[in-house]
Structure formats: structure tokens, C-alpha cells
CSV table of N, CA and C in Angstrom, one decimal:
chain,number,residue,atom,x,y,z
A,19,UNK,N,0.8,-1.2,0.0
A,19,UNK,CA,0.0,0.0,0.0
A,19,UNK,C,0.9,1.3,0.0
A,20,UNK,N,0.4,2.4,-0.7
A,20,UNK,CA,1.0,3.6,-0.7
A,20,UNK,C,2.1,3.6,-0.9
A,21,UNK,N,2.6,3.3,-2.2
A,21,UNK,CA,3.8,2.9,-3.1
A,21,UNK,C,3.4,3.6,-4.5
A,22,UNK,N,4.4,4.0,-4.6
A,22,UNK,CA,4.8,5.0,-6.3
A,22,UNK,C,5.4,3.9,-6.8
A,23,UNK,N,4.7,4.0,-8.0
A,23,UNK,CA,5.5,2.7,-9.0
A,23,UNK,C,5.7,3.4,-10.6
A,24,UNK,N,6.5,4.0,-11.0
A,24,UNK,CA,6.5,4.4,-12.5
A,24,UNK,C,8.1,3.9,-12.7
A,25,UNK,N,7.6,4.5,-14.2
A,25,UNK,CA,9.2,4.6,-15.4
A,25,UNK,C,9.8,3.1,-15.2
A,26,UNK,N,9.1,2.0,-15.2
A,26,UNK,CA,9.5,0.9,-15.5
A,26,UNK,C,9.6,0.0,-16.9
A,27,UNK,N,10.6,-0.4,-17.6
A,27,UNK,CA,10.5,-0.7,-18.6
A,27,UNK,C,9.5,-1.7,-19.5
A,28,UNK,N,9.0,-2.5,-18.3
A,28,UNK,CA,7.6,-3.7,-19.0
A,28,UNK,C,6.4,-3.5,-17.6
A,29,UNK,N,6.6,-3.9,-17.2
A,29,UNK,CA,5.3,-3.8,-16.0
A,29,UNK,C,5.8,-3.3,-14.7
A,30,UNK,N,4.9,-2.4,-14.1
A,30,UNK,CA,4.3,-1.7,-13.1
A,30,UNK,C,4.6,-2.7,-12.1
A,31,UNK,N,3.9,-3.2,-11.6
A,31,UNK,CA,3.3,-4.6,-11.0
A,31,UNK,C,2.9,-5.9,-11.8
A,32,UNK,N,3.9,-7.1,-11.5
A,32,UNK,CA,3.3,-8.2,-11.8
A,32,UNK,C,2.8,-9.4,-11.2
A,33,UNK,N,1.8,-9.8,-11.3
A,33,UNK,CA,1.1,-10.8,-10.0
A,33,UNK,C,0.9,-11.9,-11.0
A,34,UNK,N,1.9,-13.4,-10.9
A,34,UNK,CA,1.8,-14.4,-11.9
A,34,UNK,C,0.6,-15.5,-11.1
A,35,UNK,N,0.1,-15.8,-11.2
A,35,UNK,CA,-0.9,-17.2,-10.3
A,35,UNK,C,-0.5,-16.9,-9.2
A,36,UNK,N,-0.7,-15.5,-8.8
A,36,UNK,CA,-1.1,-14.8,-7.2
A,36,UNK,C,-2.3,-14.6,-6.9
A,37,UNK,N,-2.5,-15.2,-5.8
A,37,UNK,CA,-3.9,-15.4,-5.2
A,37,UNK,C,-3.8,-14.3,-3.8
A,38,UNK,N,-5.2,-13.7,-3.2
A,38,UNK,CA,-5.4,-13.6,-1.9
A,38,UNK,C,-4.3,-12.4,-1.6
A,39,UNK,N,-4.5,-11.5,-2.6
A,39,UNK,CA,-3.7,-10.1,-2.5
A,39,UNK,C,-4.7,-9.4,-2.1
A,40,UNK,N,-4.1,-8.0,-1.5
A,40,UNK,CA,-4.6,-7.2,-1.0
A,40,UNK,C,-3.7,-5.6,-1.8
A,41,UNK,N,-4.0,-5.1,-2.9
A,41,UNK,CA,-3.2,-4.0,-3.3
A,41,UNK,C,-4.1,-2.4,-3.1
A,42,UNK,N,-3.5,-1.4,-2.2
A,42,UNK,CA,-4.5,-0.3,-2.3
A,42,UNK,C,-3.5,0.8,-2.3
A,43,UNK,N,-4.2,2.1,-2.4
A,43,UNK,CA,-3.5,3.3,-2.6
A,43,UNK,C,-2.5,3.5,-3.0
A,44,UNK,N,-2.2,3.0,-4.3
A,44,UNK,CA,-1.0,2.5,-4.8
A,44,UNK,C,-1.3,3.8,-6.1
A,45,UNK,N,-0.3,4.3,-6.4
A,45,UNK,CA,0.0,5.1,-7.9
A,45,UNK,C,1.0,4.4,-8.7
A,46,UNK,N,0.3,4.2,-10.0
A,46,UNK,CA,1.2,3.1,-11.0
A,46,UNK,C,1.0,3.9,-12.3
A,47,UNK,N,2.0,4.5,-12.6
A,47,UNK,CA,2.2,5.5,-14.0
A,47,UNK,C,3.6,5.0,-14.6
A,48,UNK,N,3.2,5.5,-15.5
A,48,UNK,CA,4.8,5.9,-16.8
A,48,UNK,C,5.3,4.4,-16.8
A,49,UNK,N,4.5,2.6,-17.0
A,49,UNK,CA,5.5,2.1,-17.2
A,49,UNK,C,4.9,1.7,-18.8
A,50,UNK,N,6.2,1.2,-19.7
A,50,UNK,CA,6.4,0.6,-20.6
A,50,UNK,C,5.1,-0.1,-21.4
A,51,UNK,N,4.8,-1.1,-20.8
A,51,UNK,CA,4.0,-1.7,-20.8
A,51,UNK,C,2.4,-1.8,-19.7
A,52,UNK,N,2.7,-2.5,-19.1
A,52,UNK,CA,1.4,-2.6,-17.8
A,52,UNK,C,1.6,-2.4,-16.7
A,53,UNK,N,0.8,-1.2,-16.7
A,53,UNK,CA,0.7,-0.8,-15.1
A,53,UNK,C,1.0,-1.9,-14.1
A,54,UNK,N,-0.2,-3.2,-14.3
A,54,UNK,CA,-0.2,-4.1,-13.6
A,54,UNK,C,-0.4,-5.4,-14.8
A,55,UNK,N,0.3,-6.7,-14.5
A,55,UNK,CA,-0.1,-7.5,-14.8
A,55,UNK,C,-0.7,-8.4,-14.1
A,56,UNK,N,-2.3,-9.2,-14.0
A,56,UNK,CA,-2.9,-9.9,-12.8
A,56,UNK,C,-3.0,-10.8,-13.4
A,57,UNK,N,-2.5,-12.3,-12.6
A,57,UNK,CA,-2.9,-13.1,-12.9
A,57,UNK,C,-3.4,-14.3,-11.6
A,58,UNK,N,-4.3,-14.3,-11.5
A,58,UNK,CA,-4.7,-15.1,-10.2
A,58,UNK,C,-6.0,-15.2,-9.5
A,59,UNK,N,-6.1,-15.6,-8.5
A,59,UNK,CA,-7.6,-15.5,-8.0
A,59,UNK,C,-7.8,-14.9,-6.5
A,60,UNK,N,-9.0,-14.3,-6.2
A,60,UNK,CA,-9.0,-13.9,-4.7
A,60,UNK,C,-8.4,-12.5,-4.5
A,61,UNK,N,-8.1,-11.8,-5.5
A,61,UNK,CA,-7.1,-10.1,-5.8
A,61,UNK,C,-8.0,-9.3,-5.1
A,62,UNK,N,-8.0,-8.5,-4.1
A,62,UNK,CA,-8.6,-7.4,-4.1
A,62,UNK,C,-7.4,-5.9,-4.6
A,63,UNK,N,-8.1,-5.0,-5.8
A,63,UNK,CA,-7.3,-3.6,-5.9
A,63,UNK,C,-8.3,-2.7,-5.5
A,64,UNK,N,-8.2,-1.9,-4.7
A,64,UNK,CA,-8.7,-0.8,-4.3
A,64,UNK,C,-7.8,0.3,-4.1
A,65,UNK,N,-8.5,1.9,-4.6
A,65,UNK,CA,-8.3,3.0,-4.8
A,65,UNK,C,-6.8,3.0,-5.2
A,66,UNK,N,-6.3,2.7,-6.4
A,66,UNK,CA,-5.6,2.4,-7.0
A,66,UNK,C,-5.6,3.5,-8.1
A,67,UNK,N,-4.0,4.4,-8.2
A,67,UNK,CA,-3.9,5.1,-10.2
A,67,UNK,C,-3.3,4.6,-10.9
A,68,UNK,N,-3.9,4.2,-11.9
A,68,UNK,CA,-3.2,3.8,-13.2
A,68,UNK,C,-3.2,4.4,-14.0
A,69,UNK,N,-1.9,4.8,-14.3
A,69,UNK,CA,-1.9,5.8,-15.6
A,69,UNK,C,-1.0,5.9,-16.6
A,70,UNK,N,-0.7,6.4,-17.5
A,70,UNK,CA,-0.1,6.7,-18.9
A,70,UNK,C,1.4,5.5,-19.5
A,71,UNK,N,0.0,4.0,-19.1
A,71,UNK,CA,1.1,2.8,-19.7
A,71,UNK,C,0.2,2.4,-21.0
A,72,UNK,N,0.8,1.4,-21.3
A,72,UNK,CA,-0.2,0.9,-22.4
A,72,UNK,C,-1.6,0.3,-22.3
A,73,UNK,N,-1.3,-0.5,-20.9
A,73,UNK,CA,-2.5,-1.4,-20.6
A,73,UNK,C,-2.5,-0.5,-18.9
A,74,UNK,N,-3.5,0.2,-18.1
A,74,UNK,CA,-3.7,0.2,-16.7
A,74,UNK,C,-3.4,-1.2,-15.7
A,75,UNK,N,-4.3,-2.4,-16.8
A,75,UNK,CA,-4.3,-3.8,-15.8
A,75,UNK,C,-4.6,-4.6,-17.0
A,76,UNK,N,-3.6,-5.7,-17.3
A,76,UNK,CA,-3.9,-6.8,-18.3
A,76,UNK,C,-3.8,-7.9,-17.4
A,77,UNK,N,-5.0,-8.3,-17.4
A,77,UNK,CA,-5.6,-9.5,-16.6
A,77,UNK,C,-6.0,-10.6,-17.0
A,78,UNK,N,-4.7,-11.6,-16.9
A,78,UNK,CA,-5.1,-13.0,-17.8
A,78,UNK,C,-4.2,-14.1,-17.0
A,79,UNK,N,-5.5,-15.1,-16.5
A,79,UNK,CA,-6.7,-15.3,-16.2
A,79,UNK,C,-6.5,-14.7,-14.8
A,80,UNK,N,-7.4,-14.4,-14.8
A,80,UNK,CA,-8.0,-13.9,-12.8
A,80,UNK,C,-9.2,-13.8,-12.7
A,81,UNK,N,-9.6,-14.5,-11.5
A,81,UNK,CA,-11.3,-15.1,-10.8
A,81,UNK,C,-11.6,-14.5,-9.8
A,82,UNK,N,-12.4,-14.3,-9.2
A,82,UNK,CA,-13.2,-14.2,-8.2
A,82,UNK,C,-12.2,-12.9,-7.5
A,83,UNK,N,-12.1,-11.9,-8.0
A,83,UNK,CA,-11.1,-11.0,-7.4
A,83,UNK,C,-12.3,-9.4,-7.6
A,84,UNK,N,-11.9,-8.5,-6.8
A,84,UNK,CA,-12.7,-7.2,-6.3
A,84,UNK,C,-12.1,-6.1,-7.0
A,85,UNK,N,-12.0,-5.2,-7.4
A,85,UNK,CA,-11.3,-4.3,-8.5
A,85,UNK,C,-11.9,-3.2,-8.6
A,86,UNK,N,-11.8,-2.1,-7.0
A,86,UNK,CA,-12.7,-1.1,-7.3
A,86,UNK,C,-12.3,-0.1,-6.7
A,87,UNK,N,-13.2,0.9,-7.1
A,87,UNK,CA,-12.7,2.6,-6.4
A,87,UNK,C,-11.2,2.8,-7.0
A,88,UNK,N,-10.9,2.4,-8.1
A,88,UNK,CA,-9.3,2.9,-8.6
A,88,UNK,C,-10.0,3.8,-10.0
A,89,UNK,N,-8.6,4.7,-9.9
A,89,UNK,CA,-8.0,5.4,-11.7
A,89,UNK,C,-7.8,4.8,-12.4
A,90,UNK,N,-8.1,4.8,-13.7
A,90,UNK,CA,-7.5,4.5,-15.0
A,90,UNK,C,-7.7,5.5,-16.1
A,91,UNK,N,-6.3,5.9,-16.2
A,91,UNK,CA,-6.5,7.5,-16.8
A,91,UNK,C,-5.3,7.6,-18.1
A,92,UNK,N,-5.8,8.1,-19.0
A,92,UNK,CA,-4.5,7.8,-20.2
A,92,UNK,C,-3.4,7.1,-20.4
A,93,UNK,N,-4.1,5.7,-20.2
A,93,UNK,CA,-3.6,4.7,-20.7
A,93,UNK,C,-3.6,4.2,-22.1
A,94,UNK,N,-2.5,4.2,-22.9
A,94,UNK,CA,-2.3,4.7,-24.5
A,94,UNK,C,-3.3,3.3,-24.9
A,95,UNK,N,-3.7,2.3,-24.6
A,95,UNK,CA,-4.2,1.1,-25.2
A,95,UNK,C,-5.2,1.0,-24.4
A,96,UNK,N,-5.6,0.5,-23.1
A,96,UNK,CA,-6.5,-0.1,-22.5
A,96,UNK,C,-6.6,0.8,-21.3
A,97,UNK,N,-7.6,0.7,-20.6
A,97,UNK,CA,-7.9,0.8,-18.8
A,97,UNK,C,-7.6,-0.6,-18.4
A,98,UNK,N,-8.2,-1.2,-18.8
A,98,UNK,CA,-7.9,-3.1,-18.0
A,98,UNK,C,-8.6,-3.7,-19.6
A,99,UNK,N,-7.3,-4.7,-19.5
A,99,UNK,CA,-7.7,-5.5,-20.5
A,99,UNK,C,-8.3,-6.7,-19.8
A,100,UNK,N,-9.2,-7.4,-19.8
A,100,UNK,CA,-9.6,-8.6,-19.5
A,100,UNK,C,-9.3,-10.1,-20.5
A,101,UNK,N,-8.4,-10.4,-20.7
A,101,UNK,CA,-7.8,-11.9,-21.6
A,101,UNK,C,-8.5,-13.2,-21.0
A,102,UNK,N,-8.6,-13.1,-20.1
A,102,UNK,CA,-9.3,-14.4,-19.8
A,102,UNK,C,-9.5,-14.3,-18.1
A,103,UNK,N,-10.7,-14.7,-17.5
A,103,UNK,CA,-11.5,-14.6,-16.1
A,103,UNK,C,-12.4,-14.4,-15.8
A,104,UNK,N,-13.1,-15.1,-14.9
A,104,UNK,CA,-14.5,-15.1,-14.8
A,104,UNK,C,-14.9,-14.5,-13.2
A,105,UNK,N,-16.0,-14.3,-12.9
A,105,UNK,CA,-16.6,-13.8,-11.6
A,105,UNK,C,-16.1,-12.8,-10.9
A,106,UNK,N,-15.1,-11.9,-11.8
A,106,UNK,CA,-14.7,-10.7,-11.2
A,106,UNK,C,-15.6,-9.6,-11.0
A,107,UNK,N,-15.8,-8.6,-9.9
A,107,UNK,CA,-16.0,-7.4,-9.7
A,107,UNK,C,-15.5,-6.4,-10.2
A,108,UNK,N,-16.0,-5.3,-11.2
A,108,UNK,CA,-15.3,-4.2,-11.2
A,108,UNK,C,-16.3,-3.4,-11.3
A,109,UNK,N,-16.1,-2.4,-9.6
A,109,UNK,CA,-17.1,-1.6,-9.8
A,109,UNK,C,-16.8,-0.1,-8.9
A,110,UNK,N,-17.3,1.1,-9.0
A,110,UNK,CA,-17.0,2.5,-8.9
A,110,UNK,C,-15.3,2.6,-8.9
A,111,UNK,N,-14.9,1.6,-10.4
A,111,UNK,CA,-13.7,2.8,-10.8
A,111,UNK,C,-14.0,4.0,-11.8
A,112,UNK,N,-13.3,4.6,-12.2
A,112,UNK,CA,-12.9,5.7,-13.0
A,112,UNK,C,-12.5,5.4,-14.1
A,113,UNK,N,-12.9,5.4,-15.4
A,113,UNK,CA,-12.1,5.5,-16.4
A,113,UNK,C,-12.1,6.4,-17.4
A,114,UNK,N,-10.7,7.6,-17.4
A,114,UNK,CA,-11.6,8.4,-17.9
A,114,UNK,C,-10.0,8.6,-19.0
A,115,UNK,N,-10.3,8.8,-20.3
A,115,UNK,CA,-9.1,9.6,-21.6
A,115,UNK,C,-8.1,8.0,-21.6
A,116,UNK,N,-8.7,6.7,-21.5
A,116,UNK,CA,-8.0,5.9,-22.5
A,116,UNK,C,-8.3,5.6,-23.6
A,117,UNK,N,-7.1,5.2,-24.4
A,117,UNK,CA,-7.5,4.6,-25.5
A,117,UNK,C,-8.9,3.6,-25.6
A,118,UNK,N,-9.0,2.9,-25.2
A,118,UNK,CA,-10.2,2.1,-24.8
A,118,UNK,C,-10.4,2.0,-23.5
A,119,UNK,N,-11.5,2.1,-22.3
A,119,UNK,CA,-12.0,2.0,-21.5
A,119,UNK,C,-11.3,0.7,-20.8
A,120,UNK,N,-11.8,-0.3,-21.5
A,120,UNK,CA,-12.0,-1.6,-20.7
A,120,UNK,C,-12.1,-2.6,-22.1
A,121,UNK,N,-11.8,-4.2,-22.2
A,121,UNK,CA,-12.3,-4.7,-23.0
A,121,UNK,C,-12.3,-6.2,-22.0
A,122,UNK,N,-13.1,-7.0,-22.7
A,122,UNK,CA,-13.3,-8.3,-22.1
A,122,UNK,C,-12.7,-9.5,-24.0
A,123,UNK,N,-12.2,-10.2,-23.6
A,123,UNK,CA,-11.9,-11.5,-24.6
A,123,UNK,C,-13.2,-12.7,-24.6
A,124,UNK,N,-13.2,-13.6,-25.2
A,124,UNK,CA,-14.7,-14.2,-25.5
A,124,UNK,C,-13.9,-15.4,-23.9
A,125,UNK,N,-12.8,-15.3,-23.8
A,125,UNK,CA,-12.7,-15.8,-22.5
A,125,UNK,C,-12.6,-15.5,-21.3
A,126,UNK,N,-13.2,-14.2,-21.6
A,126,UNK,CA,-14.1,-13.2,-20.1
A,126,UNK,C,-15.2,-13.2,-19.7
A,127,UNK,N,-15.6,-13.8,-19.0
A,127,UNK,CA,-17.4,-14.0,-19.3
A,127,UNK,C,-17.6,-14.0,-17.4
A,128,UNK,N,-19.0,-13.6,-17.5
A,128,UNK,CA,-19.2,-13.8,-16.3
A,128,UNK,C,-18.8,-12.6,-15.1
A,129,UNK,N,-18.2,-11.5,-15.8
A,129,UNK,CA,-18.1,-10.4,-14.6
A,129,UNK,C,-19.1,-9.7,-14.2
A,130,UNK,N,-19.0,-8.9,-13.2
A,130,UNK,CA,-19.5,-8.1,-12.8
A,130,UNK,C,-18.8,-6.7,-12.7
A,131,UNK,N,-19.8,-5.5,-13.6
A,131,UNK,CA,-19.6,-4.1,-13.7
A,131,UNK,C,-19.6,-3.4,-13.5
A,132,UNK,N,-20.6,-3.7,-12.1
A,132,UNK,CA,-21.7,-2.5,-11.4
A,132,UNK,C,-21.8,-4.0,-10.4
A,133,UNK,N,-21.7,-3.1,-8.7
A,133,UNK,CA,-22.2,-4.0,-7.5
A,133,UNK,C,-23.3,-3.0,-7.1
A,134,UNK,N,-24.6,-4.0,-7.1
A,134,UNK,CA,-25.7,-3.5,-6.9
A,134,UNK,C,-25.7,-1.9,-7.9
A,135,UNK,N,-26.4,-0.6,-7.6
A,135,UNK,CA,-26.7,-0.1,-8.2
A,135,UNK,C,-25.3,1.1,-8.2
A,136,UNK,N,-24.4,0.7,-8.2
A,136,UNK,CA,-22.9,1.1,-8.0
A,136,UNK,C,-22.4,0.8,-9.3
A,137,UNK,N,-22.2,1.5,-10.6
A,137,UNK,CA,-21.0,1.2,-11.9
A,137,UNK,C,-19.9,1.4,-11.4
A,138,UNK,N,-19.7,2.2,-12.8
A,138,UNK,CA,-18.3,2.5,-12.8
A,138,UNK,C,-18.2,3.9,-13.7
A,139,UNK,N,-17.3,4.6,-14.1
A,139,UNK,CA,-17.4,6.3,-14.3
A,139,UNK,C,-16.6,5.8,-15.7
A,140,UNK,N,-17.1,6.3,-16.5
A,140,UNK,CA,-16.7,6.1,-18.0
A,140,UNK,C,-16.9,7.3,-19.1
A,141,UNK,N,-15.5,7.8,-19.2
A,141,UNK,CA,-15.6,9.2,-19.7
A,141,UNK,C,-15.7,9.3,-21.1
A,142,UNK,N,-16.0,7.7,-21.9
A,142,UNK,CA,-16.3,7.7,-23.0
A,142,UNK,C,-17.6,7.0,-23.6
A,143,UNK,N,-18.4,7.1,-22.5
A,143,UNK,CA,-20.1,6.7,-22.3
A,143,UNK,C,-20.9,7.2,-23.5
A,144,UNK,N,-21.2,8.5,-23.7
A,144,UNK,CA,-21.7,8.9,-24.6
A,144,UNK,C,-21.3,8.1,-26.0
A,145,UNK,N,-20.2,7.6,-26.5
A,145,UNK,CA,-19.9,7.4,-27.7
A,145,UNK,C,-20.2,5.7,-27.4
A,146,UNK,N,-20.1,4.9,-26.4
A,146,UNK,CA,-20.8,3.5,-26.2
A,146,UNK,C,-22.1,3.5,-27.1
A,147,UNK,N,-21.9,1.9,-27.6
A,147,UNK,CA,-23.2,1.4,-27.8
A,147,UNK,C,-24.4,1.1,-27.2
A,148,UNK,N,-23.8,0.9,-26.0
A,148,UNK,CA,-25.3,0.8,-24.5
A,148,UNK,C,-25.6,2.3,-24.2
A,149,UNK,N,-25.0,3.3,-24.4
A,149,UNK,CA,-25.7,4.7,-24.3
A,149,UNK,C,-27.0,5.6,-24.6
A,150,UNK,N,-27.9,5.7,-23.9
A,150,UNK,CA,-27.7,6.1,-22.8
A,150,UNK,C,-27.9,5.0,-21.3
A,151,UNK,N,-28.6,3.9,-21.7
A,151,UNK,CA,-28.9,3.0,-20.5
A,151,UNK,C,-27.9,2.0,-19.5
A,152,UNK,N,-26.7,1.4,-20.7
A,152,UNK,CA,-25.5,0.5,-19.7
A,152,UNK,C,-24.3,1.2,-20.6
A,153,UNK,N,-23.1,0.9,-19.8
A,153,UNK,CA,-22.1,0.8,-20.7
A,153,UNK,C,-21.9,-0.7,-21.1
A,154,UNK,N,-21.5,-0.7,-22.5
A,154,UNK,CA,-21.5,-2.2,-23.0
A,154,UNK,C,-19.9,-2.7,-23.2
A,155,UNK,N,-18.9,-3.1,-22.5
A,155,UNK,CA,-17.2,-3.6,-22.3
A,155,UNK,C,-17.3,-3.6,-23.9
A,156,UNK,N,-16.7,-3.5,-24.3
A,156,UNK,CA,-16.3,-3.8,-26.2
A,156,UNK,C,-15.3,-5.0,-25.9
A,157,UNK,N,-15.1,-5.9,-27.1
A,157,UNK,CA,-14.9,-7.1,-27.2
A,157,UNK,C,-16.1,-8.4,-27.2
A,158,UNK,N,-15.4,-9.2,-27.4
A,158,UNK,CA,-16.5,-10.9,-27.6
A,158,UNK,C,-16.8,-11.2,-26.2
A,159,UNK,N,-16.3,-10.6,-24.9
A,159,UNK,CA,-16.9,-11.2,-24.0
A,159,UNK,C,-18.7,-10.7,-23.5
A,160,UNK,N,-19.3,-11.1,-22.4
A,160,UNK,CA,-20.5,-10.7,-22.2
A,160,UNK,C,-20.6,-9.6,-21.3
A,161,UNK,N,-19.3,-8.4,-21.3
A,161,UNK,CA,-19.3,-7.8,-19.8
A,161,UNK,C,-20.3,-6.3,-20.2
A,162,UNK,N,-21.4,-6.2,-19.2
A,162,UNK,CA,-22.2,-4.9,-19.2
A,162,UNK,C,-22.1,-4.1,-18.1
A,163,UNK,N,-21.9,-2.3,-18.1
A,163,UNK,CA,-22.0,-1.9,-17.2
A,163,UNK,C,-23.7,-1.5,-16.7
A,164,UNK,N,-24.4,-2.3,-15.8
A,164,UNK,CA,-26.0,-1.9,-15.8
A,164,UNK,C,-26.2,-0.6,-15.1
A,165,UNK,N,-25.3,-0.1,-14.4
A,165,UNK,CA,-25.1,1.2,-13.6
A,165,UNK,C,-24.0,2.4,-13.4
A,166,UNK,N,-23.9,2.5,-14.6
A,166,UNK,CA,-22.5,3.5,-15.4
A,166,UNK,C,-22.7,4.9,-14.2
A,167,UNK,N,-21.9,5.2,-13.9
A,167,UNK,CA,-22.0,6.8,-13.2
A,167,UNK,C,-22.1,8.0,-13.7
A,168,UNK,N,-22.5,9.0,-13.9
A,168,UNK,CA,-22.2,10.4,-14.1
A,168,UNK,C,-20.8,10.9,-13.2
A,169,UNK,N,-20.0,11.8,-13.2
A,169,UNK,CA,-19.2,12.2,-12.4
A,169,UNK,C,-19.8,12.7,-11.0
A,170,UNK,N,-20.6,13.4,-11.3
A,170,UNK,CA,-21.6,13.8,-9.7
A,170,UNK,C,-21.8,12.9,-9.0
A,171,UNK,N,-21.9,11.5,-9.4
A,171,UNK,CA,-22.6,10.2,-8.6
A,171,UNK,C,-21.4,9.1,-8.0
A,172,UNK,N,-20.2,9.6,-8.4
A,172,UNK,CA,-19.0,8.7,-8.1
A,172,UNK,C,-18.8,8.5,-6.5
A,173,UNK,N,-19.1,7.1,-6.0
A,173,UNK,CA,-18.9,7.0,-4.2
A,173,UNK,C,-17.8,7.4,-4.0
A,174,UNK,N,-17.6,8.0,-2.7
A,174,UNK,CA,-16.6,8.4,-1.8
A,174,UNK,C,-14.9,8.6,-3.5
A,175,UNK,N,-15.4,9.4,-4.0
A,175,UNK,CA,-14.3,10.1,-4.9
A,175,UNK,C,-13.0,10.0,-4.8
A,176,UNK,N,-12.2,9.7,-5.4
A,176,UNK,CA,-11.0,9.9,-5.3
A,176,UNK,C,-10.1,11.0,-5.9
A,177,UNK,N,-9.6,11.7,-6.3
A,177,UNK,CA,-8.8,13.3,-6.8
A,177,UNK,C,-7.4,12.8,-7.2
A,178,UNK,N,-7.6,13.0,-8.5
A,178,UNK,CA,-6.2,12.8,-9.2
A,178,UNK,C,-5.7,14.3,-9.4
A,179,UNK,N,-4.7,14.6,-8.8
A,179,UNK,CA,-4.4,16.2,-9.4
A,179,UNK,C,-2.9,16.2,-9.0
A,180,UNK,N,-2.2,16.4,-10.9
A,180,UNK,CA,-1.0,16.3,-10.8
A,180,UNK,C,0.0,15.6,-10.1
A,181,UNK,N,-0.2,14.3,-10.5
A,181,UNK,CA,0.4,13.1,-9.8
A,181,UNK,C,0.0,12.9,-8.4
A,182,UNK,N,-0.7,13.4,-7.8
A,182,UNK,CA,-1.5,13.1,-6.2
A,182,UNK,C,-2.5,12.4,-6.7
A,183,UNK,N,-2.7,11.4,-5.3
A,183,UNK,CA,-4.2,10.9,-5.4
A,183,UNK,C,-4.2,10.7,-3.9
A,184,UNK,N,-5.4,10.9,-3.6
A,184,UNK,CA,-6.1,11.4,-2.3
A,184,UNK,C,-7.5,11.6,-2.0
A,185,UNK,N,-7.8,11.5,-0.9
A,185,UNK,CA,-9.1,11.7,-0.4
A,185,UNK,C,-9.3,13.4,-0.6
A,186,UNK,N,-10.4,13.9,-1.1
A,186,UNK,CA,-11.1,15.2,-1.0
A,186,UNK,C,-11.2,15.5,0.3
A,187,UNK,N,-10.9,16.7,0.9
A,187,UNK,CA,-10.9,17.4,2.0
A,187,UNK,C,-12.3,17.4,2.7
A,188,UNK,N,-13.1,17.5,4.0
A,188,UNK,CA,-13.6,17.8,4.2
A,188,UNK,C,-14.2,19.6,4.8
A,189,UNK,N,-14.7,20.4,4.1
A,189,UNK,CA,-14.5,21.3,4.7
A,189,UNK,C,-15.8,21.9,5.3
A,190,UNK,N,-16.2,21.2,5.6
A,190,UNK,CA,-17.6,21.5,6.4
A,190,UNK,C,-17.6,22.1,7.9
């Protein structure tokens, strides 16, 4: 937790048939290739930045793992690529100025996009095929977002501003 990870030549983070992780508040920018590579089951990533690699998270195979409240922000190819994994969670991240959002492979099936009426923030919604009602993952897999967010509606927010990420202030 709370580790800067950039300017790495191939991957950010790599998790090979790692199971029963726990990764949070972590900033992963500027590498080469993948922010993160995941491969395993039982992952939880929470409030996590991923940013300006090729892939945010190339995820092949990984199951039953939790993937939420993180950044993924101009990443030249993907936010998370999904290659193969089933019964994952991904839900109130951010994905806003990648090349592609998210994609799923036809051996991604079976995630989840939105926990209960919780998506995920997708700053290329408007131009989706499921717009205005879901976001639809592009690729052969079956992944739908049923409860896409506006930016107004993002839980407990996270603030990317010039390499920080952090909790919003309270000023009440």
C-alpha cells in the first residue's frame, strides 16, 4: 500500500498465479507496458492510479477477485484489459481519456460491472453502444455496465491532481 511505481520498462506490477492479495492506494504510472499485470484469483485492488502505460491492468486469467474505487487515466491502449477470467467485480472505478476504457476477450465472461446499483465512471459513455442506458465492455466477452455513473454520482471520490491521489478534503 502507498507505493509510487513508475518509469518501469515492462510492467508496473506483476502478479503471476497470485492469489489472496490485498493492493491499495497505490500510484502506477509511466511504465512501458502494464501498469499491472494480474494473474490469479481472490485479488482485491482498491483506490488504485493507473496511468499513462499501455495497458492500466492486463488481466489474464484472474477469478473471483474485487477491482474497485481505482484510476485509470490515459492509458495509450487499454484501462484493463480482460484476456481471460470469470466472476470478477469491477465496480466504482474511474475510467476516464484511455485509449479504450475496458475490454473483455470471449474468454471473459461472467463479470460483474456495477455491485448493486454502484457502476463505474466512463468518460467515453456517450460514444458506447449501450448509451444512454448501460455501458457495453467492447470485445466478444459478455461484460455490461447496468449502472455506469455520471461524475456527480462517483462514491466516496477519489482526486487525481498532478500526480496526487487522495481523499477530498472535508470542509464542512
Amino acid at each position: 500500500s502507498n507505493n509510487l511505481i513508475i518509469n518501469n520498462s515492462n510492467n508496473g506490477i506483476y502478479f503471476s498465479s497470485s492469489s489472496n492479495n490485498h493492493l491499495s492506494s497505490n500510484i502506477i504510472k509511466n511504465n512501458n507496458v502494464n501498469g499491472m499485470y494480474l494473474s490469479g484469483s481472490n485479488n482485491r485492488l482498491l483506490n488504485n492510479t493507473l496511468s499513462n502505460s499501455m495497458w492500466g491492468i492486463y488481466s489474464s486469467p484472474s477469478s473471483n477477485s474485487n477491482i474497485s474505487s481505482n484510476i485509470f487515466i490515459n492509458n495509450s491502449r487499454y484501462g484493463i484489459y480482460r484476456s481471460a477470467g470469470n466472476y470478477n467485480i469491477l465496480w466504482n472505478n474511474n475510467f476516464t481519456n484511455n485509449n479504450v476504457s475496458a475490454f473483455e476477450t470471449s474468454n471473459s465472461k461472467n463479470n460483474s460491472w456495477n455491485l448493486s446499483n454502484i457502476g463505474n465512471y466512463w468518460s467515453d459513455f456517450i460514444n458506447n453502444s449501450g448509451y444512454p442506458n448501460n455501458y457495453t465492455i467492447p470485445g466478444p466477452g459478455n461484460g455490461i455496465d447496468w449502472h455506469p455513473l455520471n461524475v456527480q454520482e462517483v462514491q466516496n471520490p477519489v482526486i487525481y491532481v498532478h500526480g496526487y491521489c487522495g481523499e477530498p478534503e472535508d470542509n464542512t
